[in-house]
Amino acid sequence: MSGLFSGARTAVNPLRQLTIDQLRRRTSLKWREYPDDVLPLWVAEMDVPLAEPVAQAITDAVARGDTGYPAGTAYPQALAEFARRRWDWDGLAVERTALVPDVMHGVVEALRLVTEPGDAVVVNCPVYPPFYEFVAHANRRIVEAPLGADLRIDLGALDDAFRRARVGGRPAAYLLCSPHNPTGVVHRAAELTAVAGLAERHGVRVVADEIHAPVVAAGARFVPYLSVPGAENGLSLMSASKGWNLAGLRGGLLVAGPAAAGDLARVPIGVSVSTSHLGVIAHTAAFRDGGEWLDALVTGLDDNRRLLAALLAEHLPAVRYQPGQATCLAWLDCRALGLGDDPAAVFLERGRVALNSGLTFGTGGGGHVRLNLATAPELITEAVRRMASAVG
Ligand SMILES: Cc1ncc(COP(=O)(O)O)c(C=O)c1O
């Protein structure tokens, strides 16, 4: 294991640290779902060693036998300081946060606070597929507000969706994905302010999933939803999970705006206590001490976005790719290839490369695939070669 940690100490690109043989020894979903002749660039795990401060924190906890229930406010404190440093936002109040087992369970808890079974939840399709599954499982119904052709939030479509969601005067929520998965779009302050205004006008409660917030390119600026005017009754989910590849060390925070503190108080204590103590330790270390590692990752992802754009232009010029400025994900419009609704199935079968099928992302996802950029540049090159061979 020490070999896996050593590369991260020097803040070199963490995406260039591991060989494919090391990666194939992993036992997590990304590397185990498909046979060994398939190159897996799908689920949002990253091919990186664990950041050294995180590895140290959990190794120390294991050495202490410190594996009980979570306690204290170290996690929200670390996040509040990170928010101040990175986003220039000092509005994250530790007393208006609750530990949640992970982001999607936090989303469900937040939806339960502001809606009743049968109520509507608006989403901007195409969007992260579990939004559909978890909303349905919580007995709420999805109302879609498609993104615009520029892949940004279409405020007209959102206005219309809010109106439909509120028919009969029933409560409704808007599950905002910020930054957006799968496009990597970073919403602007003006867009989020307009969203807050629309939500206020329609009486829709906003739940912002901001799990990808740490993974934003240096040239862009993440704006926390709760920092914009009019968002006082909003709820947000934050986590170190995506930024530092901690899906196996689960944890998240539900953060309430000042006018949502009363709602937050209704989260049962048992929900917070269900969060992994080791996860909390890992996430706290990431937000507190993982900045240098994150900077190197974000730079590496930026390089990979440029590499992918160049490779597609050369080998698959019919594929449309509008590089986003956040997340480790690339959303590829493959409709001009003539591979039908599910090009991921063709790339898998003929090219032996695993991507996410756009079909699972809701309306507008047909003919698209999602590619995970969080890997070595050589593997991105190989993936595009395989995709091109599947078409040619
Ligand atoms: C937008 C979004 N929300 C939530 C999650 C999952 O978070 P968790 O594993 O903490 O539930 C992901 C994972 O990729 C995601 O992209």
Short mmCIF file of C-alpha atoms and ligand atoms in Angstrom, two decimals:
data_model
loop_
_atom_site.label_atom_id
_atom_site.label_comp_id
_atom_site.label_asym_id
_atom_site.label_seq_id
_atom_site.Cartn_x
_atom_site.Cartn_y
_atom_site.Cartn_z
CA MET A 1 0.00 0.00 0.00
CA SER A 2 2.78 2.48 0.80
CA GLY A 3 3.73 2.46 -2.89
CA LEU A 4 0.22 3.57 -3.76
CA PHE A 5 0.42 6.51 -1.35
CA SER A 6 3.92 7.70 -2.14
CA GLY A 7 3.21 9.43 -5.44
CA ALA A 8 0.63 11.75 -3.94
CA ARG A 9 3.11 13.32 -1.51
CA THR A 10 4.72 15.44 -4.19
CA ALA A 11 1.43 16.79 -5.60
CA VAL A 12 2.30 15.43 -9.04
CA ASN A 13 -0.62 14.63 -11.31
CA PRO A 14 -2.47 11.86 -9.41
CA LEU A 15 -3.93 10.63 -12.71
CA ARG A 16 -0.47 9.50 -13.83
CA GLN A 17 0.47 7.47 -10.77
CA LEU A 18 -0.97 4.02 -11.34
CA THR A 19 -0.36 1.38 -13.97
CA ILE A 20 -3.17 -0.56 -15.57
CA ASP A 21 -1.93 -3.69 -13.75
CA GLN A 22 -2.30 -1.92 -10.41
CA LEU A 23 -5.75 -0.70 -11.39
CA ARG A 24 -6.91 -4.14 -12.47
CA ARG A 25 -6.12 -5.41 -8.98
CA ARG A 26 -8.74 -3.04 -7.56
CA THR A 27 -11.94 -4.68 -6.34
CA SER A 28 -14.34 -1.72 -6.69
CA LEU A 29 -17.13 -1.35 -9.23
CA LYS A 30 -15.26 0.46 -12.01
CA TRP A 31 -12.66 -2.25 -12.43
CA ARG A 32 -14.80 -5.31 -11.62
CA GLU A 33 -17.99 -4.87 -13.64
CA TYR A 34 -16.48 -5.88 -17.00
CA PRO A 35 -14.08 -8.61 -18.17
CA ASP A 36 -10.36 -7.81 -18.36
CA ASP A 37 -10.32 -7.11 -22.10
CA VAL A 38 -12.66 -4.15 -21.55
CA LEU A 39 -11.21 -0.71 -20.80
CA PRO A 40 -13.53 0.78 -18.14
CA LEU A 41 -14.13 4.55 -18.42
CA TRP A 42 -17.59 4.61 -16.93
CA VAL A 43 -18.71 5.02 -13.26
CA ALA A 44 -17.28 8.12 -11.51
CA GLU A 45 -14.44 6.48 -9.64
CA MET A 46 -11.00 7.94 -10.26
CA ASP A 47 -7.83 6.05 -11.19
CA VAL A 48 -5.78 7.82 -8.53
CA PRO A 49 -3.89 6.86 -5.37
CA LEU A 50 -5.50 8.08 -2.18
CA ALA A 51 -4.38 11.61 -1.20
CA GLU A 52 -1.70 11.24 1.44
CA PRO A 53 -3.40 13.33 4.18
CA VAL A 54 -6.54 11.21 3.79
CA ALA A 55 -4.60 7.94 3.85
CA GLN A 56 -2.75 9.11 6.95
CA ALA A 57 -5.95 10.12 8.77
CA ILE A 58 -7.69 6.81 8.25
CA THR A 59 -4.55 4.78 8.90
CA ASP A 60 -4.16 6.63 12.23
CA ALA A 61 -7.82 6.02 13.07
CA VAL A 62 -7.46 2.30 12.34
CA ALA A 63 -4.31 2.18 14.49
CA ARG A 64 -6.32 3.72 17.36
CA GLY A 65 -9.19 1.30 16.81
CA ASP A 66 -11.24 4.47 16.34
CA THR A 67 -14.08 2.79 14.45
CA GLY A 68 -17.17 3.75 16.44
CA TYR A 69 -20.00 6.18 15.66
CA PRO A 70 -19.25 9.68 14.33
CA ALA A 71 -19.20 12.65 16.72
CA GLY A 72 -18.40 16.36 16.73
CA THR A 73 -18.26 19.10 14.11
CA ALA A 74 -14.82 18.64 12.55
CA TYR A 75 -16.31 17.77 9.15
CA PRO A 76 -18.54 20.86 8.74
CA GLN A 77 -15.77 23.05 10.18
CA ALA A 78 -13.30 21.75 7.59
CA LEU A 79 -15.87 22.29 4.83
CA ALA A 80 -16.69 25.83 6.05
CA GLU A 81 -13.00 26.73 5.95
CA PHE A 82 -12.60 25.14 2.51
CA ALA A 83 -15.62 27.17 1.30
CA ARG A 84 -14.05 30.36 2.62
CA ARG A 85 -10.67 29.63 1.00
CA ARG A 86 -11.86 28.25 -2.33
CA TRP A 87 -15.19 29.91 -3.00
CA ASP A 88 -14.84 33.09 -0.97
CA TRP A 89 -18.02 32.12 0.85
CA ASP A 90 -18.33 32.53 4.60
CA GLY A 91 -22.03 31.68 4.82
CA LEU A 92 -21.69 28.00 5.68
CA ALA A 93 -22.79 27.89 9.32
CA VAL A 94 -21.67 24.75 11.14
CA GLU A 95 -24.88 24.77 13.24
CA ARG A 96 -26.94 24.59 10.04
CA THR A 97 -25.40 21.31 8.87
CA ALA A 98 -26.22 17.65 9.44
CA LEU A 99 -24.07 14.62 8.72
CA VAL A 100 -25.67 12.30 6.15
CA PRO A 101 -24.53 8.77 5.22
CA ASP A 102 -23.79 9.85 1.64
CA VAL A 103 -25.02 12.39 -0.87
CA MET A 104 -27.88 10.43 -2.45
CA HIS A 105 -29.31 9.43 0.93
CA GLY A 106 -28.90 13.08 1.93
CA VAL A 107 -30.84 14.11 -1.18
CA VAL A 108 -33.67 11.78 -0.19
CA GLU A 109 -33.69 13.15 3.38
CA ALA A 110 -33.79 16.70 2.02
CA LEU A 111 -36.68 15.84 -0.34
CA ARG A 112 -38.55 14.29 2.58
CA LEU A 113 -38.16 17.55 4.54
CA VAL A 114 -39.78 19.70 1.86
CA THR A 115 -42.22 17.41 -0.03
CA GLU A 116 -44.74 14.64 0.64
CA PRO A 117 -45.17 11.30 -1.18
CA GLY A 118 -46.64 11.89 -4.62
CA ASP A 119 -45.18 15.41 -4.93
CA ALA A 120 -43.06 16.49 -7.88
CA VAL A 121 -39.28 16.84 -8.07
CA VAL A 122 -37.94 18.84 -11.03
CA VAL A 123 -34.64 17.81 -12.64
CA ASN A 124 -32.61 19.16 -15.57
CA CYS A 125 -32.30 16.26 -17.96
CA PRO A 126 -30.03 14.74 -19.09
CA VAL A 127 -28.82 14.25 -15.53
CA TYR A 128 -27.14 11.77 -13.15
CA PRO A 129 -29.32 8.60 -13.45
CA PRO A 130 -29.76 7.91 -9.69
CA PHE A 131 -31.75 11.16 -9.46
CA TYR A 132 -34.55 9.24 -11.23
CA GLU A 133 -34.15 6.05 -9.17
CA PHE A 134 -33.93 7.68 -5.74
CA VAL A 135 -36.81 10.09 -6.41
CA ALA A 136 -39.03 7.20 -7.53
CA HIS A 137 -37.94 5.07 -4.58
CA ALA A 138 -38.91 7.95 -2.26
CA ASN A 139 -42.39 7.92 -3.88
CA ARG A 140 -41.97 11.34 -5.47
CA ARG A 141 -42.52 11.92 -9.19
CA ILE A 142 -40.03 13.41 -11.65
CA VAL A 143 -40.86 16.46 -13.75
CA GLU A 144 -38.22 17.11 -16.41
CA ALA A 145 -36.89 20.54 -17.37
CA PRO A 146 -34.52 19.78 -20.28
CA LEU A 147 -31.21 21.64 -20.55
CA GLY A 148 -30.85 24.06 -23.45
CA ALA A 149 -28.92 23.23 -26.64
CA ASP A 150 -25.94 25.03 -25.05
CA LEU A 151 -26.18 22.46 -22.21
CA ARG A 152 -26.98 25.24 -19.72
CA ILE A 153 -30.12 25.55 -17.56
CA ASP A 154 -33.02 26.70 -19.76
CA LEU A 155 -34.85 29.15 -17.50
CA GLY A 156 -37.97 29.08 -19.70
CA ALA A 157 -38.14 25.28 -19.46
CA LEU A 158 -37.56 25.51 -15.71
CA ASP A 159 -40.34 28.06 -15.30
CA ASP A 160 -42.68 25.74 -17.20
CA ALA A 161 -41.59 22.69 -15.17
CA PHE A 162 -42.10 24.58 -11.87
CA ARG A 163 -45.61 25.51 -13.00
CA ARG A 164 -46.41 21.88 -13.86
CA ALA A 165 -44.84 20.65 -10.63
CA ARG A 166 -47.05 22.93 -8.53
CA VAL A 167 -50.38 22.04 -10.19
CA GLY A 168 -53.05 21.73 -7.51
CA GLY A 169 -50.93 23.78 -5.09
CA ARG A 170 -48.94 20.75 -3.95
CA PRO A 171 -45.40 21.19 -2.56
CA ALA A 172 -42.61 20.64 -5.06
CA ALA A 173 -38.82 20.54 -5.06
CA TYR A 174 -36.11 21.23 -7.63
CA LEU A 175 -33.12 18.88 -7.50
CA LEU A 176 -30.36 21.05 -8.94
CA CYS A 177 -27.09 19.39 -9.98
CA SER A 178 -24.28 21.92 -9.50
CA PRO A 179 -21.86 21.54 -11.21
CA HIS A 180 -23.89 19.48 -13.64
CA ASN A 181 -23.33 15.75 -14.16
CA PRO A 182 -22.89 14.65 -17.02
CA THR A 183 -22.00 17.88 -18.88
CA GLY A 184 -19.49 19.38 -16.42
CA VAL A 185 -21.19 22.78 -16.76
CA VAL A 186 -20.53 25.21 -13.90
CA HIS A 187 -23.63 27.34 -13.27
CA ARG A 188 -23.03 31.09 -13.17
CA ALA A 189 -24.05 33.36 -10.27
CA ALA A 190 -26.62 35.09 -12.51
CA GLU A 191 -28.17 31.75 -13.50
CA LEU A 192 -28.40 30.58 -9.90
CA THR A 193 -29.89 33.91 -8.83
CA ALA A 194 -32.52 33.55 -11.56
CA VAL A 195 -33.20 29.98 -10.38
CA ALA A 196 -33.73 31.24 -6.81
CA GLY A 197 -36.10 33.93 -8.11
CA LEU A 198 -38.14 31.41 -10.11
CA ALA A 199 -38.27 28.99 -7.17
CA GLU A 200 -39.46 31.78 -4.88
CA ARG A 201 -42.12 32.89 -7.37
CA HIS A 202 -43.49 29.36 -7.79
CA GLY A 203 -43.04 28.27 -4.18
CA VAL A 204 -40.65 25.44 -5.16
CA ARG A 205 -37.97 24.36 -2.67
CA VAL A 206 -34.44 23.96 -4.04
CA VAL A 207 -32.22 21.01 -3.08
CA ALA A 208 -28.76 21.51 -4.63
CA ASP A 209 -26.52 18.48 -5.11
CA GLU A 210 -23.07 20.11 -5.01
CA ILE A 211 -20.97 16.95 -4.73
CA HIS A 212 -18.79 17.96 -7.71
CA ALA A 213 -18.08 21.47 -6.35
CA PRO A 214 -14.42 20.83 -5.44
CA VAL A 215 -13.60 19.58 -8.96
CA VAL A 216 -13.76 22.87 -10.88
CA ALA A 217 -11.05 24.07 -13.30
CA ALA A 218 -8.88 27.00 -12.25
CA GLY A 219 -10.41 29.22 -14.94
CA ALA A 220 -13.96 28.75 -13.66
CA ARG A 221 -15.67 29.73 -10.43
CA PHE A 222 -18.00 27.53 -8.43
CA VAL A 223 -20.85 29.52 -6.88
CA PRO A 224 -22.50 27.77 -3.90
CA TYR A 225 -26.27 27.85 -4.40
CA LEU A 226 -26.83 29.01 -0.82
CA SER A 227 -24.61 32.05 -1.45
CA VAL A 228 -26.89 33.68 -4.04
CA PRO A 229 -29.59 36.20 -3.10
CA GLY A 230 -33.01 34.59 -2.66
CA ALA A 231 -31.62 31.12 -1.80
CA GLU A 232 -32.15 31.47 1.96
CA ASN A 233 -34.60 28.57 2.19
CA GLY A 234 -32.45 26.27 0.04
CA LEU A 235 -30.77 23.03 1.05
CA SER A 236 -27.45 21.76 -0.28
CA LEU A 237 -25.59 18.46 -0.23
CA MET A 238 -21.81 18.61 -0.11
CA SER A 239 -19.14 15.96 0.21
CA ALA A 240 -15.47 15.21 -0.40
CA SER A 241 -16.49 11.99 -2.17
CA LYS A 242 -15.98 13.05 -5.79
CA GLY A 243 -13.07 15.42 -5.25
CA TRP A 244 -10.89 12.85 -3.51
CA ASN A 245 -12.35 9.53 -4.77
CA LEU A 246 -13.87 8.54 -1.42
CA ALA A 247 -16.96 6.59 -2.52
CA GLY A 248 -15.69 3.69 -0.43
CA LEU A 249 -15.40 5.96 2.62
CA ARG A 250 -18.92 7.27 2.64
CA GLY A 251 -20.11 10.57 4.00
CA GLY A 252 -21.77 13.86 3.22
CA LEU A 253 -23.22 17.00 4.73
CA LEU A 254 -26.71 18.43 4.39
CA VAL A 255 -26.36 22.21 4.59
CA ALA A 256 -29.33 24.52 5.19
CA GLY A 257 -29.77 28.17 4.30
CA PRO A 258 -30.87 30.45 7.17
CA ALA A 259 -34.58 30.07 6.34
CA ALA A 260 -34.31 26.25 6.15
CA ALA A 261 -32.81 25.73 9.61
CA GLY A 262 -36.21 24.62 10.96
CA ASP A 263 -36.44 21.97 8.25
CA LEU A 264 -32.96 20.70 8.99
CA ALA A 265 -33.87 20.30 12.66
CA ARG A 266 -36.35 17.60 11.60
CA VAL A 267 -33.62 15.26 10.28
CA PRO A 268 -33.62 12.33 12.72
CA ILE A 269 -30.41 12.03 14.72
CA GLY A 270 -30.26 8.39 13.62
CA VAL A 271 -29.64 9.51 10.04
CA SER A 272 -26.52 11.43 11.04
CA VAL A 273 -25.30 8.65 13.30
CA SER A 274 -25.60 6.22 10.34
CA THR A 275 -22.73 8.04 8.65
CA SER A 276 -19.43 6.13 8.60
CA HIS A 277 -17.05 7.49 11.25
CA LEU A 278 -14.07 6.50 9.06
CA GLY A 279 -15.79 8.28 6.18
CA VAL A 280 -16.15 11.44 8.28
CA ILE A 281 -12.47 11.25 9.24
CA ALA A 282 -11.46 10.83 5.58
CA HIS A 283 -13.70 13.64 4.29
CA THR A 284 -12.53 15.99 7.06
CA ALA A 285 -8.87 15.37 6.20
CA ALA A 286 -9.60 15.90 2.50
CA PHE A 287 -11.26 19.29 2.98
CA ARG A 288 -8.73 20.38 5.60
CA ASP A 289 -5.44 19.13 4.16
CA GLY A 290 -6.14 17.85 0.64
CA GLY A 291 -5.99 21.17 -1.26
CA GLU A 292 -2.61 20.63 -2.90
CA TRP A 293 -3.59 17.15 -4.09
CA LEU A 294 -6.90 18.51 -5.41
CA ASP A 295 -5.12 21.27 -7.37
CA ALA A 296 -2.95 18.66 -9.07
CA LEU A 297 -6.01 16.54 -9.88
CA VAL A 298 -7.97 19.47 -11.32
CA THR A 299 -5.01 20.43 -13.52
CA GLY A 300 -4.70 16.83 -14.70
CA LEU A 301 -8.40 16.69 -15.55
CA ASP A 302 -8.08 19.92 -17.52
CA ASP A 303 -5.24 18.38 -19.52
CA ASN A 304 -7.39 15.29 -20.12
CA ARG A 305 -10.31 17.40 -21.37
CA ARG A 306 -8.00 19.04 -23.92
CA LEU A 307 -6.51 15.68 -24.88
CA LEU A 308 -9.95 14.14 -25.40
CA ALA A 309 -11.10 17.08 -27.55
CA ALA A 310 -7.98 16.76 -29.74
CA LEU A 311 -8.30 12.97 -30.05
CA LEU A 312 -11.97 13.17 -31.02
CA ALA A 313 -11.27 15.90 -33.59
CA GLU A 314 -8.66 13.63 -35.16
CA HIS A 315 -10.24 10.17 -34.92
CA LEU A 316 -13.98 10.72 -34.46
CA PRO A 317 -14.74 14.17 -35.84
CA ALA A 318 -18.48 13.44 -36.03
CA VAL A 319 -18.68 13.23 -32.22
CA ARG A 320 -19.67 16.53 -30.62
CA TYR A 321 -17.98 17.40 -27.34
CA GLN A 322 -18.40 20.69 -25.52
CA PRO A 323 -15.81 20.41 -22.72
CA GLY A 324 -17.19 21.50 -19.37
CA GLN A 325 -15.13 23.13 -16.63
CA ALA A 326 -15.96 20.76 -13.78
CA THR A 327 -16.37 17.11 -12.79
CA CYS A 328 -14.28 14.25 -14.16
CA LEU A 329 -16.89 13.53 -16.82
CA ALA A 330 -17.26 14.16 -20.56
CA TRP A 331 -20.64 14.10 -22.31
CA LEU A 332 -20.31 13.03 -25.93
CA ASP A 333 -23.00 13.55 -28.55
CA CYS A 334 -22.55 10.55 -30.87
CA ARG A 335 -25.78 10.96 -32.86
CA ALA A 336 -23.95 11.77 -36.10
CA LEU A 337 -22.15 8.39 -35.97
CA GLY A 338 -25.37 6.60 -36.87
CA LEU A 339 -25.02 4.05 -34.07
CA GLY A 340 -28.60 4.48 -32.86
CA ASP A 341 -29.87 5.36 -29.41
CA ASP A 342 -27.26 3.45 -27.46
CA PRO A 343 -23.77 3.98 -28.86
CA ALA A 344 -22.27 2.83 -25.53
CA ALA A 345 -23.53 -0.68 -26.33
CA VAL A 346 -21.72 -0.60 -29.70
CA PHE A 347 -18.49 0.80 -28.18
CA LEU A 348 -18.59 -1.98 -25.59
CA GLU A 349 -19.36 -4.80 -27.96
CA ARG A 350 -17.12 -3.85 -30.88
CA GLY A 351 -14.49 -1.65 -29.20
CA ARG A 352 -14.24 -3.27 -25.73
CA VAL A 353 -14.47 0.10 -24.00
CA ALA A 354 -17.07 0.70 -21.25
CA LEU A 355 -18.78 4.10 -21.15
CA ASN A 356 -22.10 5.10 -19.56
CA SER A 357 -25.10 4.89 -21.85
CA GLY A 358 -26.75 8.27 -22.32
CA LEU A 359 -30.14 6.54 -22.28
CA THR A 360 -30.02 6.28 -18.48
CA PHE A 361 -29.71 10.07 -18.08
CA GLY A 362 -33.33 10.80 -19.00
CA THR A 363 -34.84 12.69 -21.92
CA GLY A 364 -32.16 13.95 -24.31
CA GLY A 365 -29.67 11.23 -23.40
CA GLY A 366 -30.28 9.00 -26.42
CA GLY A 367 -27.33 8.85 -28.84
CA HIS A 368 -24.95 10.14 -26.14
CA VAL A 369 -22.33 8.51 -23.95
CA ARG A 370 -20.58 9.65 -20.76
CA LEU A 371 -16.85 9.10 -20.56
CA ASN A 372 -14.91 9.26 -17.28
CA LEU A 373 -11.79 11.42 -17.73
CA ALA A 374 -10.27 10.53 -14.36
CA THR A 375 -7.63 8.20 -15.71
CA ALA A 376 -4.17 8.26 -17.26
CA PRO A 377 -3.85 10.16 -20.58
CA GLU A 378 -2.62 6.94 -22.21
CA LEU A 379 -5.88 5.22 -21.31
CA ILE A 380 -7.94 8.06 -22.75
CA THR A 381 -5.93 7.74 -25.96
CA GLU A 382 -6.55 4.00 -25.97
CA ALA A 383 -10.27 4.51 -25.30
CA VAL A 384 -10.68 6.81 -28.30
CA ARG A 385 -8.71 4.38 -30.45
CA ARG A 386 -11.12 1.62 -29.41
CA MET A 387 -14.16 3.82 -30.01
CA ALA A 388 -12.90 4.72 -33.49
CA SER A 389 -12.25 1.05 -34.27
CA ALA A 390 -15.84 0.24 -33.28
CA VAL A 391 -17.14 2.74 -35.80
CA GLY A 392 -14.70 2.20 -38.66
C1 LIG B 1 -24.35 14.41 -8.94
C2 LIG B 1 -24.01 13.25 -8.06
N1 LIG B 1 -24.64 13.09 -6.89
C3 LIG B 1 -24.37 12.06 -6.07
C4 LIG B 1 -23.42 11.12 -6.40
C5 LIG B 1 -23.18 9.94 -5.49
O1 LIG B 1 -22.84 10.38 -4.22
P1 LIG B 1 -22.85 9.38 -3.00
O2 LIG B 1 -22.01 8.20 -3.42
O3 LIG B 1 -22.23 10.17 -1.87
O4 LIG B 1 -24.27 9.04 -2.75
C6 LIG B 1 -22.72 11.25 -7.60
C7 LIG B 1 -21.72 10.24 -7.99
O5 LIG B 1 -21.13 10.26 -9.02
C8 LIG B 1 -23.02 12.34 -8.45
O6 LIG B 1 -22.39 12.50 -9.62
#
